[in-house]
Structure formats: C-alpha cells, structure tokens
Short mmCIF file of C-alpha atoms and ligand atoms in Angstrom, two decimals:
data_model
loop_
_atom_site.label_atom_id
_atom_site.label_comp_id
_atom_site.label_asym_id
_atom_site.label_seq_id
_atom_site.Cartn_x
_atom_site.Cartn_y
_atom_site.Cartn_z
CA MET A 1 84.82 87.75 97.16
CA ILE A 2 85.51 91.12 96.08
CA LEU A 3 81.81 93.42 95.70
CA VAL A 4 83.11 95.73 92.47
CA ILE A 5 80.14 99.36 92.28
CA ASP A 6 79.99 100.80 90.01
CA ASN A 7 77.89 103.53 91.09
CA THR A 8 77.48 106.06 93.83
CA LYS A 9 74.28 105.66 95.30
CA ASP A 10 74.53 102.00 95.99
CA LEU A 11 77.84 102.66 97.30
CA ARG A 12 76.84 105.46 99.63
CA THR A 13 74.28 102.37 100.56
CA TRP A 14 76.99 99.89 101.16
CA ILE A 15 78.49 102.58 103.39
CA ASN A 16 75.57 103.43 105.54
CA PHE A 17 74.83 100.25 106.13
CA ASN A 18 78.25 99.12 107.43
CA LYS A 19 80.14 101.95 108.97
CA LYS A 20 78.85 101.61 112.60
CA LYS A 21 80.25 104.12 115.23
CA ASP A 22 83.75 103.46 115.34
CA ALA A 23 83.98 101.62 112.28
CA THR A 24 86.58 103.74 110.16
CA ILE A 25 87.32 103.53 106.38
CA GLY A 26 90.18 103.55 104.68
CA PHE A 27 90.11 104.42 100.71
CA VAL A 28 93.20 104.24 98.05
CA PRO A 29 92.40 106.01 94.45
CA THR A 30 94.05 104.54 91.63
CA MET A 31 93.67 104.90 88.13
CA GLY A 32 93.55 100.92 87.86
CA SER A 33 96.55 99.15 86.27
CA LEU A 34 97.74 98.45 89.09
CA HIS A 35 101.00 97.26 90.78
CA GLU A 36 102.45 96.27 94.24
CA GLY A 37 102.77 100.52 94.64
CA HIS A 38 98.77 100.04 94.78
CA ILE A 39 98.78 96.80 96.80
CA THR A 40 100.95 98.22 99.67
CA LEU A 41 98.34 101.27 99.85
CA THR A 42 95.94 98.64 100.38
CA GLN A 43 97.39 96.32 102.40
CA LYS A 44 98.34 99.47 104.63
CA SER A 45 94.74 100.04 105.10
CA LYS A 46 93.53 97.26 105.64
CA LYS A 47 96.06 97.01 108.60
CA GLN A 48 94.71 100.37 110.18
CA ASN A 49 90.96 100.64 109.53
CA THR A 50 87.86 97.91 109.41
CA PHE A 51 87.05 98.60 105.54
CA THR A 52 88.78 99.73 102.61
CA ILE A 53 87.64 100.90 99.44
CA VAL A 54 89.59 101.14 96.46
CA SER A 55 89.07 102.88 93.24
CA ILE A 56 89.60 102.66 89.92
CA PHE A 57 88.60 106.13 88.06
CA VAL A 58 90.88 107.25 84.79
CA ASN A 59 89.59 110.33 85.55
CA PRO A 60 89.74 112.48 82.53
CA THR A 61 90.20 116.13 83.68
CA GLN A 62 94.01 115.11 84.89
CA PHE A 63 95.19 114.43 81.65
CA ASN A 64 96.96 117.20 79.10
CA HIS A 65 96.99 114.84 75.66
CA LYS A 66 93.63 113.35 74.44
CA GLN A 67 96.23 110.39 72.96
CA ASP A 68 97.30 110.04 77.13
CA LEU A 69 94.30 109.28 77.85
CA ILE A 70 93.47 107.10 75.41
CA LYS A 71 96.49 105.15 75.58
CA TYR A 72 96.25 104.69 79.81
CA PRO A 73 95.95 100.76 80.26
CA ARG A 74 93.04 99.60 81.44
CA THR A 75 92.91 96.30 82.80
CA LEU A 76 89.95 96.09 85.40
CA GLY A 77 89.82 91.81 85.41
CA ALA A 78 93.14 91.33 86.06
CA ASP A 79 93.48 94.70 88.58
CA LEU A 80 89.91 92.58 90.23
CA GLU A 81 92.24 89.46 90.71
CA MET A 82 95.81 91.29 92.57
CA LEU A 83 93.24 93.28 94.67
CA LYS A 84 91.58 89.23 95.69
CA PRO A 85 94.25 88.82 98.24
CA THR A 86 94.26 91.66 100.13
CA GLY A 87 91.06 91.30 101.13
CA VAL A 88 89.62 94.86 100.01
CA ASP A 89 85.99 95.42 100.72
CA ILE A 90 84.85 96.72 97.93
CA VAL A 91 86.24 98.49 94.13
CA PHE A 92 84.08 101.25 92.93
CA ALA A 93 84.32 101.67 89.34
CA PRO A 94 82.25 104.78 88.39
CA SER A 95 81.97 105.63 85.17
CA VAL A 96 83.28 109.56 83.92
CA PHE A 97 78.66 110.88 84.69
CA GLU A 98 78.86 109.57 87.92
CA ILE A 99 81.67 110.96 89.09
CA TYR A 100 81.13 114.13 86.91
CA PRO A 101 76.99 114.25 86.70
CA LYS A 102 77.19 118.17 86.12
CA GLY A 103 80.10 117.62 82.98
CA ASN A 104 83.64 117.37 83.39
CA HIS A 105 84.78 121.07 84.86
CA TYR A 106 82.17 121.54 87.42
CA GLY A 107 83.93 121.82 90.87
CA ALA A 108 87.15 122.04 89.16
CA ASP A 109 88.08 125.33 90.66
CA ILE A 110 89.58 124.45 94.03
CA ASN A 111 92.93 126.70 95.86
CA LEU A 112 95.87 124.52 95.29
CA GLY A 113 97.69 127.33 96.75
CA GLY A 114 100.17 127.71 93.70
CA LEU A 115 101.62 124.31 94.50
CA ASP A 116 100.54 123.89 91.02
CA LYS A 117 103.42 126.06 89.89
CA TYR A 118 106.05 124.23 89.49
CA MET A 119 107.20 121.26 88.40
CA GLU A 120 104.56 118.58 87.09
CA GLY A 121 102.61 121.52 87.67
CA ALA A 122 104.62 123.71 85.37
CA PHE A 123 105.14 120.96 82.16
CA ARG A 124 101.59 120.13 83.00
CA PRO A 125 98.55 122.42 82.78
CA GLY A 126 95.65 121.78 84.57
CA HIS A 127 96.39 118.36 85.34
CA PHE A 128 96.57 119.07 89.60
CA LYS A 129 92.93 121.10 88.91
CA GLY A 130 91.21 117.38 87.57
CA VAL A 131 93.57 115.92 90.32
CA ALA A 132 91.88 118.24 92.90
CA GLN A 133 88.83 117.59 91.37
CA VAL A 134 88.35 113.78 91.31
CA VAL A 135 89.92 113.17 94.90
CA LYS A 136 87.74 115.81 96.17
CA ARG A 137 84.78 114.82 94.38
CA LEU A 138 85.89 110.56 95.60
CA LEU A 139 86.29 112.40 99.05
CA GLU A 140 82.22 113.51 99.29
CA ILE A 141 81.61 109.97 97.42
CA VAL A 142 83.59 107.64 99.67
CA THR A 143 83.70 109.59 102.93
CA PRO A 144 86.71 107.78 104.59
CA ASP A 145 88.38 108.67 107.98
CA ARG A 146 91.96 108.34 106.31
CA LEU A 147 92.97 108.29 102.55
CA TYR A 148 96.42 106.23 101.03
CA MET A 149 98.12 107.67 98.52
CA GLY A 150 102.41 107.14 97.10
CA GLN A 151 105.00 109.15 97.98
CA LYS A 152 105.71 108.55 94.31
CA ASP A 153 103.73 111.06 93.07
CA PHE A 154 105.33 113.56 94.78
CA GLN A 155 103.55 116.71 93.81
CA GLN A 156 100.10 114.81 94.07
CA PHE A 157 100.30 114.04 97.62
CA THR A 158 101.61 117.16 98.92
CA ILE A 159 98.56 118.95 96.84
CA ILE A 160 96.01 116.99 98.27
CA ASN A 161 97.37 117.43 101.98
CA TYR A 162 96.86 120.86 101.02
CA MET A 163 93.14 121.05 99.42
CA LEU A 164 92.54 119.04 102.97
CA LYS A 165 93.61 121.11 105.18
CA ASN A 166 92.69 124.18 102.70
CA LEU A 167 89.10 123.18 103.01
CA LYS A 168 88.75 121.38 106.42
CA ILE A 169 87.84 118.15 105.11
CA ASN A 170 88.07 115.69 108.34
CA THR A 171 89.95 112.89 106.16
CA LYS A 172 94.19 111.72 107.02
CA LEU A 173 96.49 111.32 104.36
CA ILE A 174 98.95 108.70 104.74
CA VAL A 175 101.84 108.60 102.02
CA CYS A 176 103.50 105.39 101.72
CA PRO A 177 106.62 104.64 100.31
CA ILE A 178 107.45 103.61 96.62
CA ILE A 179 107.76 100.96 95.81
CA ARG A 180 110.47 99.86 92.55
CA GLU A 181 111.43 97.56 90.75
CA SER A 182 114.76 95.48 91.15
CA ASN A 183 117.00 97.29 89.06
CA GLY A 184 115.46 100.12 91.23
CA LEU A 185 112.42 101.87 88.49
CA ALA A 186 109.58 103.47 90.44
CA MET A 187 106.31 100.82 89.26
CA SER A 188 103.91 102.40 87.48
CA SER A 189 101.08 102.10 85.71
CA ARG A 190 102.55 103.79 82.12
CA ASN A 191 105.82 100.71 82.60
CA VAL A 192 104.02 98.89 80.55
CA ARG A 193 104.14 100.91 77.66
CA LEU A 194 108.17 100.95 77.89
CA SER A 195 110.28 97.85 76.12
CA PRO A 196 111.85 95.67 78.05
CA GLU A 197 115.38 96.99 76.86
CA THR A 198 114.41 100.28 77.42
CA LYS A 199 112.67 99.22 81.07
CA GLU A 200 115.99 97.72 81.90
CA LYS A 201 118.02 100.80 81.08
CA ALA A 202 115.64 102.87 83.53
CA SER A 203 117.31 102.01 86.15
CA VAL A 204 119.72 105.05 85.34
CA ILE A 205 116.86 107.20 86.60
CA TYR A 206 116.75 105.96 90.52
CA LYS A 207 120.41 105.45 90.59
CA THR A 208 120.52 109.40 88.98
CA LEU A 209 117.95 109.99 92.38
CA LYS A 210 120.81 108.15 94.63
CA ALA A 211 123.77 110.00 92.80
CA VAL A 212 121.98 113.27 93.67
CA LYS A 213 121.62 112.20 97.41
CA LYS A 214 125.17 111.30 98.16
CA TYR A 215 126.68 114.07 96.50
CA GLN A 216 124.02 116.77 98.34
CA HIS A 217 126.70 117.61 100.70
CA THR A 218 129.65 118.26 98.30
CA LYS A 219 128.21 119.65 94.94
CA SER A 220 125.76 122.79 95.38
CA ILE A 221 122.09 122.65 94.07
CA THR A 222 122.87 124.30 90.69
CA GLU A 223 126.03 121.50 90.04
CA LEU A 224 124.06 118.65 91.33
CA CYS A 225 120.99 119.04 88.98
CA GLN A 226 123.02 119.99 86.00
CA TYR A 227 124.78 116.18 87.24
CA GLY A 228 121.53 114.46 87.66
CA ILE A 229 120.29 116.08 84.09
CA LYS A 230 124.32 115.00 82.35
CA LYS A 231 123.33 111.81 83.93
CA LEU A 232 120.09 111.43 82.55
CA SER A 233 120.64 112.26 79.58
CA VAL A 234 120.82 108.63 77.76
CA LYS A 235 119.80 107.23 74.89
CA PRO A 236 116.59 106.99 74.61
CA PHE A 237 115.75 109.43 78.18
CA LYS A 238 115.44 113.01 77.58
CA PRO A 239 115.39 114.45 81.07
CA GLU A 240 112.80 117.22 81.12
CA TYR A 241 113.10 118.19 84.59
CA LEU A 242 115.24 117.91 87.68
CA THR A 243 114.72 120.15 90.97
CA ILE A 244 115.33 120.24 94.82
CA VAL A 245 112.55 121.81 95.77
CA ASP A 246 111.38 122.30 100.04
CA GLY A 247 109.19 119.53 100.51
CA HIS A 248 106.08 121.90 101.81
CA THR A 249 106.49 124.22 99.01
CA LEU A 250 107.74 122.90 96.40
CA HIS A 251 109.83 125.61 95.84
CA PRO A 252 113.43 125.42 93.88
CA ILE A 253 116.10 125.30 97.37
CA THR A 254 119.27 127.17 96.22
CA ASP A 255 121.37 125.76 99.79
CA ILE A 256 120.30 122.09 101.22
CA ASN A 257 122.46 123.49 104.62
CA ASN A 258 119.64 126.39 105.51
CA SER A 259 116.27 123.75 104.53
CA THR A 260 114.80 121.12 106.73
CA TYR A 261 112.66 118.79 103.66
CA ALA A 262 114.64 118.98 100.74
CA VAL A 263 113.07 116.50 97.85
CA ALA A 264 114.89 115.96 94.61
CA CYS A 265 111.97 115.77 91.89
CA LEU A 266 112.41 114.77 88.06
CA ALA A 267 110.01 113.99 85.18
CA VAL A 268 112.42 111.55 82.29
CA TRP A 269 110.98 110.62 78.89
CA ALA A 270 111.50 107.39 77.41
CA ASP A 271 110.69 107.46 73.83
CA ASP A 272 106.84 108.37 74.09
CA VAL A 273 106.79 107.20 77.57
CA ARG A 274 107.23 109.88 80.81
CA LEU A 275 107.99 108.27 83.78
CA ILE A 276 108.71 110.64 87.45
CA ASP A 277 110.76 109.50 90.14
CA ASN A 278 112.05 111.20 93.24
CA ILE A 279 114.25 110.70 96.64
CA ILE A 280 114.05 112.64 99.86
CA LEU A 281 117.74 114.02 100.13
CA LYS A 282 116.73 115.78 104.31
CA ASN A 283 113.61 115.90 105.93
CA GLU A 284 114.63 116.97 110.04
CA ILE A 285 110.71 116.57 110.82
P1 LIG B 1 97.64 106.45 90.08
O1 LIG B 1 96.57 104.88 89.96
O2 LIG B 1 98.67 105.80 89.48
O3 LIG B 1 97.28 106.98 89.74
O4 LIG B 1 98.13 106.04 91.31
C1 LIG B 1 97.51 105.43 92.16
C2 LIG B 1 98.10 105.65 93.74
O5 LIG B 1 99.09 104.76 93.66
C3 LIG B 1 98.98 107.11 93.96
O6 LIG B 1 98.39 107.89 95.54
C4 LIG B 1 100.51 106.49 94.02
O7 LIG B 1 100.72 107.99 93.96
C5 LIG B 1 100.42 105.77 94.20
N1 LIG B 1 101.70 105.11 93.00
C6 LIG B 1 102.01 104.67 92.32
N2 LIG B 1 103.12 104.01 91.97
C7 LIG B 1 103.61 103.76 93.01
C8 LIG B 1 104.37 103.34 93.09
N3 LIG B 1 105.65 102.65 92.91
N4 LIG B 1 104.72 103.19 95.06
C9 LIG B 1 104.40 103.95 95.74
N5 LIG B 1 102.86 104.25 95.90
C10 LIG B 1 102.68 104.29 94.40
#
C-alpha cells in the first residue's frame, strides 16, 4: 500500500524516523495526471535509492493563464493506482498552503542566471520563477539525495540544475529520456485534452524533430528552423517557436559545427493545447 501524506510535518516525521545512516532518498516531483513518463522516473529512482518519494502538486505559481491552471487535469485516485506497481514509498500530495504558508510569492525570487529568458521563458513570463520556487520549496521539505526530472522539459531541468549548483543544494539531478506514445508524441499530462484525431496527427511533431536532426549537416540553422516551422504548420497545429540552442546556456546558436551541445526545442499549439518537445542534435560531452 502507498502511504499518502498531505502535510510537511508528517512527511518530516516519516523521513527522520526512516532515514538511517547510508539510506538515500530519491524524489520525483510531478503535477499528477501521471503517465508512463512519470512512471519511468519513479522506477529509476526506486532502482537507485533506499526510498522514493513522488510529489503530486499542481503548482499555481508556474501557470501564466488562470484557465490553464483550472483546466489542468487532477486525477489523484488514478495516479495512485498507476504508482502502486512501482513500489514507491510515499506520495506527497500537499495543499497550496502547505507549500506556501507565507503566501504564493514567498521565496519566488531565485536567480536563474538568465536561463529563463529564452523559449518557454519568453512565451510564458514568470513560469520558471514559479517552477524554481516550487522545486526549491519541495527540496527543503523532502531533502532528497537525488532528484529525477525528464528531458521532455529541457529548459526546466537545465534551470533547476543551475539553481542546485548556484544555491549549493546537495541534491544530484538525474535526467531521464523522453517517453513517447507509439506515434512519437511525447507523453504529457496535457495530451488527455487532445481529440483522438489531433493526437494521431501530432506524430508530425516528433517527425519534424527527427527530420531537423537528419538535415543538421546539410542545412543552415536558419534553414532548419524555417523547414521545421513549415512542417509543423499543418492544421490544427500552430508552431510557437522552433529554436536550436546550446544545451548549457540555452542561447540560440548560429552554427552547429561550432557547438558541442546542440538541442532543437519547440512549442506548438494543437487547438487550445500547448505542447513542447525537443531533440538533442549533438552532445559531445
Ligand atoms: P509534470 O507532471 O508535467 O510537471 O512532469 C513531472 C516530471 O515528469 C518532469 O520532470 C517532466 O520532465 C517529466 N516528464 C513529463 N513528461 C515526460 C515524458 N514524456 N518522458 C519523460 N519524463 C517526462
């Protein structure tokens, strides 16, 4: 049986009682409405740690649009069923007050090294301030040895990694690969809002990313981006951006040959649902 804890005090009591010398805690922060992507993060944590804690918390401070927050799927019962076979030790499902007892803006001003200026940050002002704020707060409560995040949110894990180093937080970030539907669509909690037809047609997103990767040596960056945007501009999709960036700085790059870590990132609207995805073009590390 999974132990579900909804308050910080009980969680701290459990951790202090159970975390003996040499035991490690793996932590998977989520906003619920779980899918295979979340489950693989949890399984990886289970393999690498004595205890695994999954949080389910729809963080209000990272939403720019009230409607998006309201429409965000909340499915705690189904989430617990999905988590059962993973053997997760604790699901932490706190209220907003437990996370922000001093108000939603408390502790939001975290230095993100300018990494929040690009891509998602440009189109969703304040989003990463909210993400960093909630992750920092959750790390204070859970005090994990390892933190598990998905490559799906490339800019997010890059920013969190910066925060961990900058604030000297003693937690190691483990990034896990993108889990996809059989047609290539990256799994996302928002996919449940897509119609079956749109979901099927959304295979164009990963096809575009794979084509960009294929042509990276024969087209310039400008040509690659134009090509990708054109390929994504088919009904009902509306691309918001397709950018090729340096994987460390997230700055758009002008020449892949001069880069050691190049990533193509995109956001696309599918009707009223916003989807993001990315592909690593080159990583020489
Ligand atoms: P979310 O619940 O959307 O906030 O996501 C929680 C964590 O799951 C984040 O670290 C995401 O990057 C990760 N995640 C979301 N979708 C996927 C996916 N398709 N594959 C792997 N990880 C994912």
